[in-house]
């Protein structure tokens, strides 16, 4: 018997890792000047591109949750947090992109990066709650 494996958990690691490393690189950039601004910008771009794939697969999983199921409220908050993180990180990238190069982050770009990480942490916790509390995506 062939079973279906949800794709969302497999692809979500790419934006999470890229964005987390981008924020760490931003925060460490003052101590390690040079290529850190470029690296953080590239990580933000990779995270934003792979997040679109993760969000699409998450939306597919979301559509499979039955109306009235206890997991639906958690999934809605999870999705809202993911969209917020995506928005914060994308704005952080756009604030440092001048069309040809990636500039060092200013205060606003740093704040958006940190806000994205905070949303990402909450979103990850809610994703864990979906799996471990509600059994979303778990074969029964």
PDB file of C-alpha atoms in Angstrom:
ATOM      1  CA  UNK A   1       0.000   0.000   0.000  1.00  0.00           C
ATOM      2  CA  UNK A   2       1.406   3.372  -1.043  1.00  0.00           C
ATOM      3  CA  UNK A   3       0.987   6.107   1.570  1.00  0.00           C
ATOM      4  CA  UNK A   4       1.060   9.857   1.125  1.00  0.00           C
ATOM      5  CA  UNK A   5       3.822  11.818   2.837  1.00  0.00           C
ATOM      6  CA  UNK A   6       3.168  15.536   3.345  1.00  0.00           C
ATOM      7  CA  UNK A   7       5.685  17.665   1.449  1.00  0.00           C
ATOM      8  CA  UNK A   8       5.497  20.732   3.717  1.00  0.00           C
ATOM      9  CA  UNK A   9       7.671  19.333   6.539  1.00  0.00           C
ATOM     10  CA  UNK A  10      10.357  18.383   4.036  1.00  0.00           C
ATOM     11  CA  UNK A  11      10.671  21.805   2.379  1.00  0.00           C
ATOM     12  CA  UNK A  12      10.123  24.131   5.341  1.00  0.00           C
ATOM     13  CA  UNK A  13      13.677  23.590   6.616  1.00  0.00           C
ATOM     14  CA  UNK A  14      15.197  25.568   3.732  1.00  0.00           C
ATOM     15  CA  UNK A  15      13.596  28.955   4.506  1.00  0.00           C
ATOM     16  CA  UNK A  16      13.897  28.417   8.260  1.00  0.00           C
ATOM     17  CA  UNK A  17      17.623  27.720   8.033  1.00  0.00           C
ATOM     18  CA  UNK A  18      18.310  30.472   5.490  1.00  0.00           C
ATOM     19  CA  UNK A  19      16.388  33.145   7.372  1.00  0.00           C
ATOM     20  CA  UNK A  20      17.789  32.177  10.769  1.00  0.00           C
ATOM     21  CA  UNK A  21      21.332  32.269   9.426  1.00  0.00           C
ATOM     22  CA  UNK A  22      20.605  35.621   7.759  1.00  0.00           C
ATOM     23  CA  UNK A  23      19.545  37.150  11.075  1.00  0.00           C
ATOM     24  CA  UNK A  24      22.569  35.676  12.864  1.00  0.00           C
ATOM     25  CA  UNK A  25      24.809  37.026  10.098  1.00  0.00           C
ATOM     26  CA  UNK A  26      23.168  40.451  10.428  1.00  0.00           C
ATOM     27  CA  UNK A  27      23.689  40.492  14.181  1.00  0.00           C
ATOM     28  CA  UNK A  28      27.295  39.293  13.887  1.00  0.00           C
ATOM     29  CA  UNK A  29      28.023  41.661  10.989  1.00  0.00           C
ATOM     30  CA  UNK A  30      29.214  44.443  13.257  1.00  0.00           C
ATOM     31  CA  UNK A  31      31.875  42.148  14.652  1.00  0.00           C
ATOM     32  CA  UNK A  32      32.801  40.611  11.284  1.00  0.00           C
ATOM     33  CA  UNK A  33      32.655  43.350   8.633  1.00  0.00           C
ATOM     34  CA  UNK A  34      33.209  42.589   4.992  1.00  0.00           C
ATOM     35  CA  UNK A  35      31.142  39.995   3.213  1.00  0.00           C
ATOM     36  CA  UNK A  36      28.578  39.532   6.002  1.00  0.00           C
ATOM     37  CA  UNK A  37      26.127  42.011   4.440  1.00  0.00           C
ATOM     38  CA  UNK A  38      26.312  40.187   1.109  1.00  0.00           C
ATOM     39  CA  UNK A  39      25.931  36.781   2.770  1.00  0.00           C
ATOM     40  CA  UNK A  40      22.922  37.894   4.822  1.00  0.00           C
ATOM     41  CA  UNK A  41      21.297  39.332   1.693  1.00  0.00           C
ATOM     42  CA  UNK A  42      21.810  36.129  -0.270  1.00  0.00           C
ATOM     43  CA  UNK A  43      20.418  34.085   2.625  1.00  0.00           C
ATOM     44  CA  UNK A  44      17.364  36.370   2.775  1.00  0.00           C
ATOM     45  CA  UNK A  45      16.811  35.878  -0.945  1.00  0.00           C
ATOM     46  CA  UNK A  46      17.198  32.087  -0.741  1.00  0.00           C
ATOM     47  CA  UNK A  47      14.890  31.986   2.284  1.00  0.00           C
ATOM     48  CA  UNK A  48      12.228  34.074   0.550  1.00  0.00           C
ATOM     49  CA  UNK A  49      12.286  31.971  -2.620  1.00  0.00           C
ATOM     50  CA  UNK A  50      12.143  28.656  -0.773  1.00  0.00           C
ATOM     51  CA  UNK A  51       9.472  30.057   1.579  1.00  0.00           C
ATOM     52  CA  UNK A  52       7.132  30.434  -1.376  1.00  0.00           C
ATOM     53  CA  UNK A  53       7.438  26.705  -2.018  1.00  0.00           C
ATOM     54  CA  UNK A  54       6.979  25.930   1.685  1.00  0.00           C
ATOM     55  CA  UNK A  55       3.930  28.189   1.892  1.00  0.00           C
ATOM     56  CA  UNK A  56       2.369  26.591  -1.182  1.00  0.00           C
ATOM     57  CA  UNK A  57       2.812  23.099   0.254  1.00  0.00           C
ATOM     58  CA  UNK A  58       1.531  24.352   3.614  1.00  0.00           C
ATOM     59  CA  UNK A  59      -1.555  25.783   1.948  1.00  0.00           C
ATOM     60  CA  UNK A  60      -2.217  22.397   0.385  1.00  0.00           C
ATOM     61  CA  UNK A  61      -1.948  20.767   3.828  1.00  0.00           C
ATOM     62  CA  UNK A  62      -4.128  23.525   5.328  1.00  0.00           C
ATOM     63  CA  UNK A  63      -6.873  22.861   2.780  1.00  0.00           C
ATOM     64  CA  UNK A  64      -7.001  19.240   3.985  1.00  0.00           C
ATOM     65  CA  UNK A  65      -7.951  20.181   7.558  1.00  0.00           C
ATOM     66  CA  UNK A  66     -11.637  19.620   8.158  1.00  0.00           C
ATOM     67  CA  UNK A  67     -13.881  22.545   9.086  1.00  0.00           C
ATOM     68  CA  UNK A  68     -14.385  22.690  12.829  1.00  0.00           C
ATOM     69  CA  UNK A  69     -11.331  20.541  13.585  1.00  0.00           C
ATOM     70  CA  UNK A  70      -9.366  21.737  16.644  1.00  0.00           C
ATOM     71  CA  UNK A  71      -6.229  21.948  14.477  1.00  0.00           C
ATOM     72  CA  UNK A  72      -7.803  24.543  12.172  1.00  0.00           C
ATOM     73  CA  UNK A  73      -7.364  27.457  14.599  1.00  0.00           C
ATOM     74  CA  UNK A  74      -3.733  26.530  15.272  1.00  0.00           C
ATOM     75  CA  UNK A  75      -3.101  26.074  11.542  1.00  0.00           C
ATOM     76  CA  UNK A  76      -4.592  29.505  10.825  1.00  0.00           C
ATOM     77  CA  UNK A  77      -2.271  31.145  13.375  1.00  0.00           C
ATOM     78  CA  UNK A  78       0.647  29.107  11.974  1.00  0.00           C
ATOM     79  CA  UNK A  79      -0.135  30.321   8.468  1.00  0.00           C
ATOM     80  CA  UNK A  80      -0.500  33.934   9.631  1.00  0.00           C
ATOM     81  CA  UNK A  81       2.851  33.747  11.423  1.00  0.00           C
ATOM     82  CA  UNK A  82       4.525  32.288   8.335  1.00  0.00           C
ATOM     83  CA  UNK A  83       3.117  35.064   6.150  1.00  0.00           C
ATOM     84  CA  UNK A  84       4.299  37.646   8.687  1.00  0.00           C
ATOM     85  CA  UNK A  85       7.808  36.156   8.793  1.00  0.00           C
ATOM     86  CA  UNK A  86       7.899  36.097   4.987  1.00  0.00           C
ATOM     87  CA  UNK A  87       6.827  39.745   4.837  1.00  0.00           C
ATOM     88  CA  UNK A  88       9.375  40.893   7.431  1.00  0.00           C
ATOM     89  CA  UNK A  89      12.232  39.052   5.751  1.00  0.00           C
ATOM     90  CA  UNK A  90      11.255  40.175   2.269  1.00  0.00           C
ATOM     91  CA  UNK A  91      11.093  43.812   3.398  1.00  0.00           C
ATOM     92  CA  UNK A  92      14.478  43.397   5.087  1.00  0.00           C
ATOM     93  CA  UNK A  93      15.901  42.142   1.791  1.00  0.00           C
ATOM     94  CA  UNK A  94      14.291  44.909  -0.271  1.00  0.00           C
ATOM     95  CA  UNK A  95      15.656  47.587   2.080  1.00  0.00           C
ATOM     96  CA  UNK A  96      19.192  46.474   1.302  1.00  0.00           C
ATOM     97  CA  UNK A  97      18.831  45.707  -2.412  1.00  0.00           C
ATOM     98  CA  UNK A  98      19.750  48.607  -4.712  1.00  0.00           C
ATOM     99  CA  UNK A  99      19.105  46.789  -7.992  1.00  0.00           C
ATOM    100  CA  UNK A 100      22.690  45.741  -8.585  1.00  0.00           C
ATOM    101  CA  UNK A 101      24.244  44.993  -5.217  1.00  0.00           C
ATOM    102  CA  UNK A 102      23.304  44.174  -1.672  1.00  0.00           C
ATOM    103  CA  UNK A 103      24.002  47.006   0.747  1.00  0.00           C
ATOM    104  CA  UNK A 104      24.838  46.618   4.444  1.00  0.00           C
ATOM    105  CA  UNK A 105      21.611  46.592   6.479  1.00  0.00           C
ATOM    106  CA  UNK A 106      20.448  49.804   8.071  1.00  0.00           C
ATOM    107  CA  UNK A 107      18.553  49.893  11.360  1.00  0.00           C
ATOM    108  CA  UNK A 108      15.185  49.284   9.685  1.00  0.00           C
ATOM    109  CA  UNK A 109      16.479  46.254   7.751  1.00  0.00           C
ATOM    110  CA  UNK A 110      17.965  44.831  10.969  1.00  0.00           C
ATOM    111  CA  UNK A 111      14.684  45.365  12.842  1.00  0.00           C
ATOM    112  CA  UNK A 112      12.699  43.629  10.108  1.00  0.00           C
ATOM    113  CA  UNK A 113      15.170  40.732  10.167  1.00  0.00           C
ATOM    114  CA  UNK A 114      14.842  40.307  13.944  1.00  0.00           C
ATOM    115  CA  UNK A 115      11.037  40.638  13.747  1.00  0.00           C
ATOM    116  CA  UNK A 116      11.051  37.926  11.074  1.00  0.00           C
ATOM    117  CA  UNK A 117      13.036  35.631  13.353  1.00  0.00           C
ATOM    118  CA  UNK A 118      10.594  36.178  16.222  1.00  0.00           C
ATOM    119  CA  UNK A 119       7.665  35.318  13.933  1.00  0.00           C
ATOM    120  CA  UNK A 120       9.585  32.311  12.642  1.00  0.00           C
ATOM    121  CA  UNK A 121      10.078  30.990  16.182  1.00  0.00           C
ATOM    122  CA  UNK A 122       6.385  31.298  17.030  1.00  0.00           C
ATOM    123  CA  UNK A 123       5.408  29.787  13.679  1.00  0.00           C
ATOM    124  CA  UNK A 124       7.743  26.835  14.217  1.00  0.00           C
ATOM    125  CA  UNK A 125       6.318  26.223  17.672  1.00  0.00           C
ATOM    126  CA  UNK A 126       2.786  26.280  16.227  1.00  0.00           C
ATOM    127  CA  UNK A 127       3.870  23.878  13.470  1.00  0.00           C
ATOM    128  CA  UNK A 128       5.128  21.499  16.138  1.00  0.00           C
ATOM    129  CA  UNK A 129       1.821  21.830  17.966  1.00  0.00           C
ATOM    130  CA  UNK A 130      -0.013  20.909  14.771  1.00  0.00           C
ATOM    131  CA  UNK A 131       1.960  17.690  14.464  1.00  0.00           C
ATOM    132  CA  UNK A 132       2.496  16.641  18.075  1.00  0.00           C
ATOM    133  CA  UNK A 133      -0.766  17.838  19.655  1.00  0.00           C
ATOM    134  CA  UNK A 134      -3.249  17.618  16.803  1.00  0.00           C
ATOM    135  CA  UNK A 135      -1.579  14.896  14.713  1.00  0.00           C
ATOM    136  CA  UNK A 136      -1.839  16.972  11.521  1.00  0.00           C
ATOM    137  CA  UNK A 137      -0.039  15.214   8.680  1.00  0.00           C
ATOM    138  CA  UNK A 138       0.494  12.090  10.769  1.00  0.00           C
ATOM    139  CA  UNK A 139      -0.751   8.812   9.364  1.00  0.00           C
ATOM    140  CA  UNK A 140      -3.306   7.201  11.649  1.00  0.00           C
TER     141      UNK A 140
END
